[in-house]
mmCIF file of C-alpha atoms and ligand atoms in Angstrom:
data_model
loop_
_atom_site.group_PDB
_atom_site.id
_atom_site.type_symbol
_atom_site.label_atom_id
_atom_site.label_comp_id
_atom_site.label_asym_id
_atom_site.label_seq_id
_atom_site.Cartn_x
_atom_site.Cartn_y
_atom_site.Cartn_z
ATOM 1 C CA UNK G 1229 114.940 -147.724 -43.900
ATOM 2 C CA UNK G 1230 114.808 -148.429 -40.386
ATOM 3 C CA UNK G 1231 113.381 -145.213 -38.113
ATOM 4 C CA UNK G 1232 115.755 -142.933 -36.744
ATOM 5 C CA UNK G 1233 115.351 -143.071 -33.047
ATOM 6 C CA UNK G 1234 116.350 -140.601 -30.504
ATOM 7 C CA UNK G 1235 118.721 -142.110 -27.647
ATOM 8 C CA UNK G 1236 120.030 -140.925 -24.183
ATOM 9 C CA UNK G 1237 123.594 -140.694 -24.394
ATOM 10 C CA UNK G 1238 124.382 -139.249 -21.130
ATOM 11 C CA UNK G 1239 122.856 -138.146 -17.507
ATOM 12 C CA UNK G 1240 123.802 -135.330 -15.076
ATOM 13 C CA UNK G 1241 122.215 -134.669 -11.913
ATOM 14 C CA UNK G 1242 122.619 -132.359 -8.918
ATOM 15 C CA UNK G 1243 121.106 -132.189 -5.630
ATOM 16 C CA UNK G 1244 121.831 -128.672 -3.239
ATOM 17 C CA UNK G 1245 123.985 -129.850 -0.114
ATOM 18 C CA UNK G 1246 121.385 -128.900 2.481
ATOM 19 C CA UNK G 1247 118.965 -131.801 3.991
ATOM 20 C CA UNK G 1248 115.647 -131.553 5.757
ATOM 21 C CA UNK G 1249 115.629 -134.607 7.578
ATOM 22 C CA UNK G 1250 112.249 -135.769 8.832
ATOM 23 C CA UNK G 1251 113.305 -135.173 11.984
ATOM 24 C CA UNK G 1252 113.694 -131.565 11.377
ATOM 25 C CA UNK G 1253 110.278 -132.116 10.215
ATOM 26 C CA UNK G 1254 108.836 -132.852 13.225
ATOM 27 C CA UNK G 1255 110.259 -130.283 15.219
ATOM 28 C CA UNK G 1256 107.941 -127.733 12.609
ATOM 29 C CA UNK G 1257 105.087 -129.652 12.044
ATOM 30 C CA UNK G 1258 102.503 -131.996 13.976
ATOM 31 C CA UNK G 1259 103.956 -135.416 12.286
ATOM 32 C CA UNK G 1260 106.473 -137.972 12.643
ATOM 33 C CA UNK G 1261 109.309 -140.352 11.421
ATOM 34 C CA UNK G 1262 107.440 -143.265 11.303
ATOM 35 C CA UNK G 1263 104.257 -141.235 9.780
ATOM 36 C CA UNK G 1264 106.387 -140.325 7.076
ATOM 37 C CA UNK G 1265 108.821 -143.049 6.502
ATOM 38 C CA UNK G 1266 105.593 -145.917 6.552
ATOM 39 C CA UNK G 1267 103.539 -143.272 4.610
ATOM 40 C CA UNK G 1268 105.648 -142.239 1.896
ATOM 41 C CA UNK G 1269 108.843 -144.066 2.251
ATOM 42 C CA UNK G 1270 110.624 -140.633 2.469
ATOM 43 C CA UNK G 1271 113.273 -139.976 5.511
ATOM 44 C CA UNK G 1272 114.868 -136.668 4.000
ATOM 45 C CA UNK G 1273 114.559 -134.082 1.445
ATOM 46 C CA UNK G 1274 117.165 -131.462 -0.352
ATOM 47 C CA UNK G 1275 116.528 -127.938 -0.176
ATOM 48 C CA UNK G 1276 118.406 -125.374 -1.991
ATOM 49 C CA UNK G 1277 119.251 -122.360 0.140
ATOM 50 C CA UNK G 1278 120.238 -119.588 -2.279
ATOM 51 C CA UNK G 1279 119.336 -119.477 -6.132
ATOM 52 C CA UNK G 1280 116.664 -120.505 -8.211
ATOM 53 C CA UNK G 1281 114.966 -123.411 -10.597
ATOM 54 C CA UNK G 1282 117.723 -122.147 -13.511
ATOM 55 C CA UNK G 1283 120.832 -122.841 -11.465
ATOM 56 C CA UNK G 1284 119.618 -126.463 -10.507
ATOM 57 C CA UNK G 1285 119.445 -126.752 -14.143
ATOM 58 C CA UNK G 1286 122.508 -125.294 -14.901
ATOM 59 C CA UNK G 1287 124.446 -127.479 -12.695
ATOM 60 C CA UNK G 1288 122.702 -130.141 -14.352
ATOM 61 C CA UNK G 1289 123.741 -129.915 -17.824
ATOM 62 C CA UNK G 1290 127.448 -128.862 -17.070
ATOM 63 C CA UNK G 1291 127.347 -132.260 -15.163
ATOM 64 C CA UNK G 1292 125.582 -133.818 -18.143
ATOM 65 C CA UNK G 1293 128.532 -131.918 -20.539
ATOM 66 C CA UNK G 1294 131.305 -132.846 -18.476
ATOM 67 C CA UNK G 1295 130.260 -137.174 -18.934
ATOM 68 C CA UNK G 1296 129.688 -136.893 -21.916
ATOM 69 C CA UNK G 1297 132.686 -134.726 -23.012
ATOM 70 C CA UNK G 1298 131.487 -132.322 -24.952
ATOM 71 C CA UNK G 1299 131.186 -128.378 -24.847
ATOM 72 C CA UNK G 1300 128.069 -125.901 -24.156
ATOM 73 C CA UNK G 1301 128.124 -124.704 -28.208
ATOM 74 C CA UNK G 1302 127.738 -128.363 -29.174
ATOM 75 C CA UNK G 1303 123.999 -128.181 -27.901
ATOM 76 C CA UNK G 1304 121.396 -127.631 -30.483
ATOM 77 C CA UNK G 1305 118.551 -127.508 -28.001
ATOM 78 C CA UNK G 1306 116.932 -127.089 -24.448
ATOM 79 C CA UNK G 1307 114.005 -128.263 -23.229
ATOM 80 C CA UNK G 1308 113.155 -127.845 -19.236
ATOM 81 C CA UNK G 1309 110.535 -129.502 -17.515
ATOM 82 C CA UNK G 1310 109.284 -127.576 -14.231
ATOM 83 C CA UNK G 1311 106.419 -126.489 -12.466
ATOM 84 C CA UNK G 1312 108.844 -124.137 -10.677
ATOM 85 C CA UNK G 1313 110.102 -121.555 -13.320
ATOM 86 C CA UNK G 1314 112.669 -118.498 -12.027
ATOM 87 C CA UNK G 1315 109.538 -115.954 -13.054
ATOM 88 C CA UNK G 1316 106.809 -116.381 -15.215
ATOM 89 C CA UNK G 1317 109.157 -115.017 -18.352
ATOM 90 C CA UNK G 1318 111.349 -115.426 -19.653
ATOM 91 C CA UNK G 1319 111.551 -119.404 -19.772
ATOM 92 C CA UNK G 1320 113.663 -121.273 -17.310
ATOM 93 C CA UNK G 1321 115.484 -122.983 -20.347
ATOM 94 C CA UNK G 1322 116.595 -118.987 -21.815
ATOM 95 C CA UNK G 1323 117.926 -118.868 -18.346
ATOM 96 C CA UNK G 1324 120.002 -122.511 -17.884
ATOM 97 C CA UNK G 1325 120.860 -121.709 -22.092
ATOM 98 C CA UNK G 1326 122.643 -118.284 -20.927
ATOM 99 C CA UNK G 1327 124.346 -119.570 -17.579
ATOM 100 C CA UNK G 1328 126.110 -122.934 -19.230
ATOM 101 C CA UNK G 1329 126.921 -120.719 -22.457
ATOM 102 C CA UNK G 1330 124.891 -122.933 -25.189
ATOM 103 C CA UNK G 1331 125.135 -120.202 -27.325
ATOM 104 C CA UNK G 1332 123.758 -122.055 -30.638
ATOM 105 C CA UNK G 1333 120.824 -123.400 -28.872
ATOM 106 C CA UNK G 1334 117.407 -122.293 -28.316
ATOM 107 C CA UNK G 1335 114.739 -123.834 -25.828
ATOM 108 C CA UNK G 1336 111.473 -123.548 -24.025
ATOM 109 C CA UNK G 1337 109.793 -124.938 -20.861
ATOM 110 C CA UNK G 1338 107.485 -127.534 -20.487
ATOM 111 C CA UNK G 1339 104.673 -127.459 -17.798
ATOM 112 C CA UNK G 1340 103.283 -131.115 -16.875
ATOM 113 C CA UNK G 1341 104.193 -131.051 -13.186
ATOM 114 C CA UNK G 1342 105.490 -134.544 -12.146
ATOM 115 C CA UNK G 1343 104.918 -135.806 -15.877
ATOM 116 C CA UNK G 1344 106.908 -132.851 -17.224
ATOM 117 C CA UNK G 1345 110.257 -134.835 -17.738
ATOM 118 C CA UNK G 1346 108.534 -137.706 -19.942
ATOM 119 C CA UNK G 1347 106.894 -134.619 -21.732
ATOM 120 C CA UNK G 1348 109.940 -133.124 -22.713
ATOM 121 C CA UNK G 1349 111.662 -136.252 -23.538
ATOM 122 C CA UNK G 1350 109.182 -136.968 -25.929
ATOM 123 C CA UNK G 1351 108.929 -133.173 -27.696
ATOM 124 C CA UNK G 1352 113.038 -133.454 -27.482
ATOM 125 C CA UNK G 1353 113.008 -136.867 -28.830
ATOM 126 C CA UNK G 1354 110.823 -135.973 -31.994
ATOM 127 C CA UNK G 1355 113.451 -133.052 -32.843
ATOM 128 C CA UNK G 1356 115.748 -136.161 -33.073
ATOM 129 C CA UNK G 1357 113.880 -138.263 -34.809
ATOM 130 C CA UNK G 1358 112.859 -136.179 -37.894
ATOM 131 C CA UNK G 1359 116.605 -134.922 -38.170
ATOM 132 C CA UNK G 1360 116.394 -131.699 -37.551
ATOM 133 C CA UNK G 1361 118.937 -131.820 -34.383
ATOM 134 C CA UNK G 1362 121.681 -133.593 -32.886
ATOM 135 C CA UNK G 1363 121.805 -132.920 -29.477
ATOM 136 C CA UNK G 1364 119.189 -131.755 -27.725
ATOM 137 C CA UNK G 1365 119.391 -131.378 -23.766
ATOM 138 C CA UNK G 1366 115.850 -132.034 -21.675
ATOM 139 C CA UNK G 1367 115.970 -130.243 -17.919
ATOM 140 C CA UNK G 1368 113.537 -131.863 -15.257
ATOM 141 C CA UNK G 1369 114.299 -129.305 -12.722
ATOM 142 C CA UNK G 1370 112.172 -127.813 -9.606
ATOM 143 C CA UNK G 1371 112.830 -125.805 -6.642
ATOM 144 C CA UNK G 1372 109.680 -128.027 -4.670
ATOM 145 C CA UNK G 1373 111.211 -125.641 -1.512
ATOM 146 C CA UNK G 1374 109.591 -121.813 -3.006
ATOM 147 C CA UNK G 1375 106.203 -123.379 -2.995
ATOM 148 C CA UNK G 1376 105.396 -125.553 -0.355
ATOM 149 C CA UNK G 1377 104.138 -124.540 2.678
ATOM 150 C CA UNK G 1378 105.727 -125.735 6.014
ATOM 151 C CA UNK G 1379 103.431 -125.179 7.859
ATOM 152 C CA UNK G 1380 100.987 -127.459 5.954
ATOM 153 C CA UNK G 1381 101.930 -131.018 7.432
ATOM 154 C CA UNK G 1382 99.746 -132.900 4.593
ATOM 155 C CA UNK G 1383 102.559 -131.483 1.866
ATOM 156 C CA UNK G 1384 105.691 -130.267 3.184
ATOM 157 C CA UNK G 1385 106.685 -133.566 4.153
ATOM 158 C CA UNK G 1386 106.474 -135.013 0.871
ATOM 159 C CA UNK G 1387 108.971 -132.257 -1.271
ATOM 160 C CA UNK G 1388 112.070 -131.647 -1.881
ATOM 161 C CA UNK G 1389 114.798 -129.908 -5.027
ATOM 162 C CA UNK G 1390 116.809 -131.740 -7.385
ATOM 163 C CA UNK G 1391 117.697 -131.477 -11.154
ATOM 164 C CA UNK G 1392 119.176 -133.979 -14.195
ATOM 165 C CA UNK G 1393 119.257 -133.701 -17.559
ATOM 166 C CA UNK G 1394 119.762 -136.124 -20.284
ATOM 167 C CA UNK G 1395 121.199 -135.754 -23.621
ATOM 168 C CA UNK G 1396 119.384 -136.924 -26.941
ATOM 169 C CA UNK G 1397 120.974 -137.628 -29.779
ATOM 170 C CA UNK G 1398 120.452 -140.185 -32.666
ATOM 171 C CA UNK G 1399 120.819 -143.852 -31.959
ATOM 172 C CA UNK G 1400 123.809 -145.343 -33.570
ATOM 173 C CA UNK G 1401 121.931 -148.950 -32.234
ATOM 174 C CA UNK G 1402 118.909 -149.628 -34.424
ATOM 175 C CA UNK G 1403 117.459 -151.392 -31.483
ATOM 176 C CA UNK G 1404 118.616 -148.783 -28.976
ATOM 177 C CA UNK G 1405 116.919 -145.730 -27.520
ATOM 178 C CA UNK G 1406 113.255 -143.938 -26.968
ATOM 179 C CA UNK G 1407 111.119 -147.437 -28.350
ATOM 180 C CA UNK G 1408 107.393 -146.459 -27.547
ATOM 181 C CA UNK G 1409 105.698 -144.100 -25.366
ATOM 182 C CA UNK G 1410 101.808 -143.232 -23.706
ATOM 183 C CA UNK G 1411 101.359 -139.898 -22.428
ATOM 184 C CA UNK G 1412 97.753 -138.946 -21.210
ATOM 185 C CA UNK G 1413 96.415 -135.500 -19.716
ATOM 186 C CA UNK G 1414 92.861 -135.332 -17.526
ATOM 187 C CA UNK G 1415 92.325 -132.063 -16.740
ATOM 188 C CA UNK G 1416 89.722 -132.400 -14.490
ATOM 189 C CA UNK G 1417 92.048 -133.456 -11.928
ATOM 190 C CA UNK G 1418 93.137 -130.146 -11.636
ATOM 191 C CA UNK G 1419 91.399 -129.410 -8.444
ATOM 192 C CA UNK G 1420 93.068 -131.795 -6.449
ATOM 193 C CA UNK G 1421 96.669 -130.681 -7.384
ATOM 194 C CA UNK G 1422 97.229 -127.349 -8.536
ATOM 195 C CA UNK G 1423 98.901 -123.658 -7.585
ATOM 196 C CA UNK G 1424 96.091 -121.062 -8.206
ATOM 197 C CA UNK G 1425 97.981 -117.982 -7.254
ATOM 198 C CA UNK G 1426 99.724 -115.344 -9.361
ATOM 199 C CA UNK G 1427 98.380 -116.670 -12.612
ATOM 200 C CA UNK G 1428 95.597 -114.968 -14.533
ATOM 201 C CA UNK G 1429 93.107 -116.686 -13.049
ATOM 202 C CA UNK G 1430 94.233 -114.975 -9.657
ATOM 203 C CA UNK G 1431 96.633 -112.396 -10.118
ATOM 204 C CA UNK G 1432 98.984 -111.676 -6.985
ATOM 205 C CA UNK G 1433 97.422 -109.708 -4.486
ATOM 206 C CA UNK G 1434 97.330 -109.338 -0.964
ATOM 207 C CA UNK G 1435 94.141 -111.367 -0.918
ATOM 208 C CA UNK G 1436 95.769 -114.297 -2.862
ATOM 209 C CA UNK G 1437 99.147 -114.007 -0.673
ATOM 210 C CA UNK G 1438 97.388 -114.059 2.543
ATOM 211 C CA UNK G 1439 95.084 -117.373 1.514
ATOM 212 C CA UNK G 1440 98.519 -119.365 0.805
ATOM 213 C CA UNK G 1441 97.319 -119.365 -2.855
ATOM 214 C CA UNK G 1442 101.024 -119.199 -3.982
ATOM 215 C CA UNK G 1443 101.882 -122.627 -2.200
ATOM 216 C CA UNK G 1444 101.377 -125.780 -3.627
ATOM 217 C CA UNK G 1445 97.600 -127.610 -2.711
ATOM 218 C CA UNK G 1446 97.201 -131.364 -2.553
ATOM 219 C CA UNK G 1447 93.941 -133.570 -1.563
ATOM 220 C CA UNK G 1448 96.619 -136.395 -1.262
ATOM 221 C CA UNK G 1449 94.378 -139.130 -0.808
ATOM 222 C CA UNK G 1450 92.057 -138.525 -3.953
ATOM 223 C CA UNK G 1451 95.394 -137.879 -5.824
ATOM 224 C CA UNK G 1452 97.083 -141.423 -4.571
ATOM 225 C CA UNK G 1453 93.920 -143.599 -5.797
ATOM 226 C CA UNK G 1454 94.043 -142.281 -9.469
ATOM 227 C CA UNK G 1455 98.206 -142.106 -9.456
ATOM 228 C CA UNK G 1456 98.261 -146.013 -8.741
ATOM 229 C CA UNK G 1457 95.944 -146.834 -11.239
ATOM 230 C CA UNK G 1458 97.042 -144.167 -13.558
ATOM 231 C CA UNK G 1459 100.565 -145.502 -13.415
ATOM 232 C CA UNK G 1460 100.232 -149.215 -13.246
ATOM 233 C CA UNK G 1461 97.791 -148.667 -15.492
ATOM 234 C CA UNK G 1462 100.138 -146.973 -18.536
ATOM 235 C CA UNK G 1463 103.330 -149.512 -17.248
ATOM 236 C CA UNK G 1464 101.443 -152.156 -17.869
ATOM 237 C CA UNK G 1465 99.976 -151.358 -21.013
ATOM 238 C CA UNK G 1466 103.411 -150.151 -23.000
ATOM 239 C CA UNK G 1467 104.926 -153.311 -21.990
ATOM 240 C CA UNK G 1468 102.218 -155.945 -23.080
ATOM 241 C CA UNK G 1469 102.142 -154.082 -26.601
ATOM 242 C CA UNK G 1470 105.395 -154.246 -27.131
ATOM 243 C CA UNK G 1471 105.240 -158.072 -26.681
ATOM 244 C CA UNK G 1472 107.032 -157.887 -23.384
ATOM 245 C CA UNK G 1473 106.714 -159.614 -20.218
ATOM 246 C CA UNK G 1474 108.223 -158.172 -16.739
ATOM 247 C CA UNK G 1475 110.777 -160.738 -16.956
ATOM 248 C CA UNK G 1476 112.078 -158.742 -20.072
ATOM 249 C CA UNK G 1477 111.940 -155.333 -18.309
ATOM 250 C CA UNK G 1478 115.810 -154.556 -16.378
ATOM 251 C CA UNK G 1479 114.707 -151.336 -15.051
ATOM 252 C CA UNK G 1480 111.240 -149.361 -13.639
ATOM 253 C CA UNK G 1481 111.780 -146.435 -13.375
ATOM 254 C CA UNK G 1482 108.916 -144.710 -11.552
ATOM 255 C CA UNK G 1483 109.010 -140.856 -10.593
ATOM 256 C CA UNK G 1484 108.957 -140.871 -6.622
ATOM 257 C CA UNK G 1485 105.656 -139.311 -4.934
ATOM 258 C CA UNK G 1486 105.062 -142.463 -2.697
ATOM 259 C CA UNK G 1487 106.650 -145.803 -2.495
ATOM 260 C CA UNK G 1488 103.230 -147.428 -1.985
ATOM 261 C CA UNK G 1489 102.063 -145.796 -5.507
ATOM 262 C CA UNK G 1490 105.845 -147.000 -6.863
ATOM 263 C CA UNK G 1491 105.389 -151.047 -5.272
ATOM 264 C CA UNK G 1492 101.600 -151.459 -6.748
ATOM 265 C CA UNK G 1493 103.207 -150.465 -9.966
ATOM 266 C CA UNK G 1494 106.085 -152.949 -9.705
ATOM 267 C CA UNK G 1495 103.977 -155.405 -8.567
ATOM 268 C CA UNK G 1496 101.249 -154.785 -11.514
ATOM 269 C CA UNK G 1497 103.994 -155.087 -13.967
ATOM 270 C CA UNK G 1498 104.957 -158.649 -12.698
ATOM 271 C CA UNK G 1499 108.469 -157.037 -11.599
ATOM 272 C CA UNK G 1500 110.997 -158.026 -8.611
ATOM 273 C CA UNK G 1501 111.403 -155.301 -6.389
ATOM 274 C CA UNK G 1502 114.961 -155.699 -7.156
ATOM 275 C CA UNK G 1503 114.198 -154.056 -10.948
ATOM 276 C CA UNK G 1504 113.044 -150.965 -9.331
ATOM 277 C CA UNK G 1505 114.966 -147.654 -8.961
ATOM 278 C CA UNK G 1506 113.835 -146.091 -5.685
ATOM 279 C CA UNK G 1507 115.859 -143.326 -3.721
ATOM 280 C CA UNK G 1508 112.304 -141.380 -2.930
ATOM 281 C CA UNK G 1509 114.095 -141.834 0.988
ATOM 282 C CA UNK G 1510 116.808 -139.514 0.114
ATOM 283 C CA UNK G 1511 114.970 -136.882 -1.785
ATOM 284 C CA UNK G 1512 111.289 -137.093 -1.497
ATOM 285 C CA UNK G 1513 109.056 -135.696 -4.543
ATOM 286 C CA UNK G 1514 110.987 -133.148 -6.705
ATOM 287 C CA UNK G 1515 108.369 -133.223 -9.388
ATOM 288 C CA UNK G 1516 110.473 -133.125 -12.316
ATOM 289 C CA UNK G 1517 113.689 -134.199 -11.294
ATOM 290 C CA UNK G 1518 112.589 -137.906 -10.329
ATOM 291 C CA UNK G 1519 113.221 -139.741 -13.205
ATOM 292 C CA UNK G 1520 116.309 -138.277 -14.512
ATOM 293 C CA UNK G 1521 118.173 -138.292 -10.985
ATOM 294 C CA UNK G 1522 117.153 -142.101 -10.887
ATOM 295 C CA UNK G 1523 118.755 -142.930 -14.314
ATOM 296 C CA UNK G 1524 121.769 -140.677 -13.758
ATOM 297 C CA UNK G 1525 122.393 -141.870 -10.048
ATOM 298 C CA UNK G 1526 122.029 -145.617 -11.106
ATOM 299 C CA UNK G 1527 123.919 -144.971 -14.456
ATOM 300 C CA UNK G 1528 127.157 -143.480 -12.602
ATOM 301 C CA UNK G 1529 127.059 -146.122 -9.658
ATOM 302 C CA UNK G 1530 127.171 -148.877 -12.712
ATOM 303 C CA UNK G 1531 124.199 -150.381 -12.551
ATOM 304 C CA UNK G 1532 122.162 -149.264 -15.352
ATOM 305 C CA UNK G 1533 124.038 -150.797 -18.272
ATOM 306 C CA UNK G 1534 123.958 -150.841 -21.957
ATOM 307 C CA UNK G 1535 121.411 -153.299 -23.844
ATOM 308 C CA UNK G 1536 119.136 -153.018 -20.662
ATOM 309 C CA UNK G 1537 115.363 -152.662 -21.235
ATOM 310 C CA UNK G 1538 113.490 -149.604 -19.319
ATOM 311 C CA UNK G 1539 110.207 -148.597 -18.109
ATOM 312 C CA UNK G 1540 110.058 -144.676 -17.717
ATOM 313 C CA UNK G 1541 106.329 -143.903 -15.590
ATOM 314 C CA UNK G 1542 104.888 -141.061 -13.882
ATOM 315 C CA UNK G 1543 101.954 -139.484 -12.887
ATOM 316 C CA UNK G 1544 101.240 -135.898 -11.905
ATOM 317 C CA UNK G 1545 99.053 -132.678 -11.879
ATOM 318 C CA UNK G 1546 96.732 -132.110 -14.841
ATOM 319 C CA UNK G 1547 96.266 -135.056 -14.116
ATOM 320 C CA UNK G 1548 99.207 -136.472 -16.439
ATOM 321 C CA UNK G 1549 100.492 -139.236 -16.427
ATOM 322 C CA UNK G 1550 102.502 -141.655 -18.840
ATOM 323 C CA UNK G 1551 105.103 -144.164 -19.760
ATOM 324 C CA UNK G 1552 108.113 -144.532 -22.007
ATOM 325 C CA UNK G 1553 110.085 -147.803 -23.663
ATOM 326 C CA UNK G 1554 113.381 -147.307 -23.892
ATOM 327 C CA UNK G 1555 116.638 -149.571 -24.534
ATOM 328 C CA UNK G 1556 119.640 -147.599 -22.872
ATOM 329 C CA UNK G 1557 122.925 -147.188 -25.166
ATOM 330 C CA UNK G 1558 124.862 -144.786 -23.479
ATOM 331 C CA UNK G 1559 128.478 -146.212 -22.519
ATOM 332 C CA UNK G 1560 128.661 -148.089 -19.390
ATOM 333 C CA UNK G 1561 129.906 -145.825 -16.115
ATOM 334 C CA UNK G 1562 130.729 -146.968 -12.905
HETATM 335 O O1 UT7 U 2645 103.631 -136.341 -7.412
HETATM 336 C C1 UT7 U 2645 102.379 -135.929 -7.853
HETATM 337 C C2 UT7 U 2645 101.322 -136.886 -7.511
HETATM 338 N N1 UT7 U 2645 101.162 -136.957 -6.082
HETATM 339 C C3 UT7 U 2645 101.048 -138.133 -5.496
HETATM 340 O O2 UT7 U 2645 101.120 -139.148 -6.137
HETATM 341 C C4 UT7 U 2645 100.778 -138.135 -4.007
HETATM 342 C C5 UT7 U 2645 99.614 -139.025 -3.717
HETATM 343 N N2 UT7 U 2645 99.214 -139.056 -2.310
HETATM 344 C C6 UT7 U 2645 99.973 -139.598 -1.333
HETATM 345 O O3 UT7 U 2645 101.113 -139.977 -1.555
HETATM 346 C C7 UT7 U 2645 99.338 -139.792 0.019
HETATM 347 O O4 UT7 U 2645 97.968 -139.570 -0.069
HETATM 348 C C8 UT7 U 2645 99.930 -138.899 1.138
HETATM 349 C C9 UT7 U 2645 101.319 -139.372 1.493
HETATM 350 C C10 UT7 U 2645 99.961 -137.451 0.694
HETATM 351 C C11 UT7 U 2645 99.092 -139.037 2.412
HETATM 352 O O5 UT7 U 2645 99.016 -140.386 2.820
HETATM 353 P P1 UT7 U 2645 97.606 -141.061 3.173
HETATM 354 O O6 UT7 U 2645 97.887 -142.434 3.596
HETATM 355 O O7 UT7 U 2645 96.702 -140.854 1.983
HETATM 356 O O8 UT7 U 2645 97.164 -140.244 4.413
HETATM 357 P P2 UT7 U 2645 95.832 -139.367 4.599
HETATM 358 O O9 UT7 U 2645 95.926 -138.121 3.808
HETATM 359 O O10 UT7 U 2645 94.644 -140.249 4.393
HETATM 360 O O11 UT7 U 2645 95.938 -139.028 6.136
HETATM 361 C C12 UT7 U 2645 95.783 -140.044 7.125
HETATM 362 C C13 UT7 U 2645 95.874 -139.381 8.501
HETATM 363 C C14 UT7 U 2645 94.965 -138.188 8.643
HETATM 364 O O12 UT7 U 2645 94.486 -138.157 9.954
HETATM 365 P P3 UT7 U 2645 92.993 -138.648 10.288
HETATM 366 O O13 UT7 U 2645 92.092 -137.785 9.462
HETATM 367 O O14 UT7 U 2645 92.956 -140.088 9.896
HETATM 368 O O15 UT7 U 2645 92.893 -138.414 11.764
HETATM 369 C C15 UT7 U 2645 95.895 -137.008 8.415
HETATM 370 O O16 UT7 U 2645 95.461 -135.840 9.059
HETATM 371 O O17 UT7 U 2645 97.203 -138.898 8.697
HETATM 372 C C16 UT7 U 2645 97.165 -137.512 9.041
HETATM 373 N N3 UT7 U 2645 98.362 -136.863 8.489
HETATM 374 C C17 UT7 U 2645 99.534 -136.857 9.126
HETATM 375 N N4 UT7 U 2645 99.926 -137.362 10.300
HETATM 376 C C18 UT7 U 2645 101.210 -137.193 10.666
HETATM 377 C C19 UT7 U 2645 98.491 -136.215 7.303
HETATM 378 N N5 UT7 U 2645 99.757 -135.775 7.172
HETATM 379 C C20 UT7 U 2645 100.411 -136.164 8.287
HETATM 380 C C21 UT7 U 2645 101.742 -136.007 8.726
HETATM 381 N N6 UT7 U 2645 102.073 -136.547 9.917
HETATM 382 N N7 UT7 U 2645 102.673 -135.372 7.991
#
């Protein structure tokens, strides 16, 4: 019997209405457009002015529901991917499972930073594959905004809040859906990315507040030489065992830190430019939303299509990184 494999069937997104341009930017920090746009390929960034990480999500998956027609009870499970949770507990997904009304699922939250969304595809897609659920509903959502500091010009240029979600449900196309996947965690990266306030390493205090420990830290530069190797690294490698070529691959689909790290993928990988989602200019990095608000923004405008062969990559804190196969099925939009 062919293996039961688990299958996006549909893609919501949503981004708050508020931009940060860089050229607000510049009137708050000591940087500028060109810095940022030849630096990171980045010209604005979302921020969401009132709420938290569970209302992205929220709005997510009622987008998700509404395209794919189906109601809040019909979801089995949750799964949400952030490094920015409402509180510590309860879980981000108890919160997005109460506000869209899935009242038959249940859910927890995954914490791989930008990695978290392929994480939680994968954990979703095995409750798929072993037939245990129908529909199960992965989150990558983060409010980038509570945690960066802006007055840090090395980070806040570089962050920004989104959500999507995806729906999983059992592939009615032998050939279709989640093919392979390579998912890796270093942890002794963790000094050059990390958050080390408020946890129990260093419980909130006025000590911990007044350091900026509860803002995001990046050495970006030791971080970008292990993300493009990391990356091109796992692209290439899930590709060339499947017995694939770049001319066989329709889609990248990178998560969006830096268009440099994004191109030396591409390029690794043998692909066109062309074959590479990229809207990193009109969001920047919002950690776990990258990947999802690619396939749901190029889904909806028609140009990710049924049949078409994908690359899923990232690489974030930990340091994780890792790459998914996939062959898309979900009806053609747009
Ligand atoms: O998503 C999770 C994984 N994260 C990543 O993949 C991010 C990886 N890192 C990066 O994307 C890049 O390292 C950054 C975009 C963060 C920085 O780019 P860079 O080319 O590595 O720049 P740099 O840190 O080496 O800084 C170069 C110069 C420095 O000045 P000096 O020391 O050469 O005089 C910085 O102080 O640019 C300066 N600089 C800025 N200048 C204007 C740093 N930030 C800014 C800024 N505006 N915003």
């Amino acid at each position: 019997m062919p293996k039961r494999r688990a299958a996006i069937t549909a893609v919501g997104h949503f981004v708050p209405e508020t931009i940060l341009s860089n050229a607000d930017l510049e009137k708050m920090v000591d940087t500028t457009d060109e810095w940022i746009r030849t630096r990171t390929g980045i010209s604005e960034r979302r921020i969401l002015k009132d709420g938290a990480t569970s209302d992205l999500g929220a709005a997510a998956v009622r987008d998700l529901l509404s395209k794919r027609g189906i109601g809040p009870d019909e979801i089995d499970m949750i799964i949400v991917a952030t490094v920015t949770p409402d509180m510590f507990f309860p879980s981000t997904a108890c919160l997005i499972q109460e506000k869209v009304g899935a009242k038959k699922a249940w859910g927890f939250d995954v914490s791989a930073a930008c990695s978290g969304f392929l994480f939680a595809l994968m954990t979703g897609a095995q409750f798929i594959e072993n037939g245990s659920y129908k529909r199960v509903v992965v989150v990558g959502a983060d409010k980038m905004s509570s945690i960066t500091d802006y007055t840090d010009r090395n980070n806040c240029i570089l962050f920004g809040d989104a959500s999507a979600a995806v729906l999983l449900e059992p592939s009615d196309d032998e050939n279709g859906g989640i093919i392979d996947h390579i998912l890796r965690c270093d942890g002794s990266g963790e000094r050059y990315l990390n958050m080390r306030g408020g946890g129990s390493l260093n419980p909130a205090s006025h000590e911990t507040v007044d350091k900026g420990m509860h803002y995001l830290f990046q050495d970006g530069k030791s971080v970008f030489k292990v993300a493009v190797k990391g990356m091109a690294d796992v692209s290439a490698e899930i590709v060339e065992r499947n017995g694939l070529t770049g001319a066989q691959v329709d889609w990248l689909v990178p998560h969006q830190a830096n268009l440099r790290i994004i191109d030396a993928t591409a390029e690794r990988m043998g692909l066109e430019p062309s074959k590479v989602m990229i809207n990193i200019n009109k969001y920047g990095n919002t950690t776990a939303a990258t990947i999802p608000l690619c396939l749901s923004e190029w889904w909806m405008d028609g140009k990710l299509r049924k049949g078409q062969t994908l690359v899923l990559a990232a690489f974030g804190a930990g340091y994780t990184w890792g790459s998914v196969l996939m062959r898309w099925t979900a009806g053609n939009r747009g």
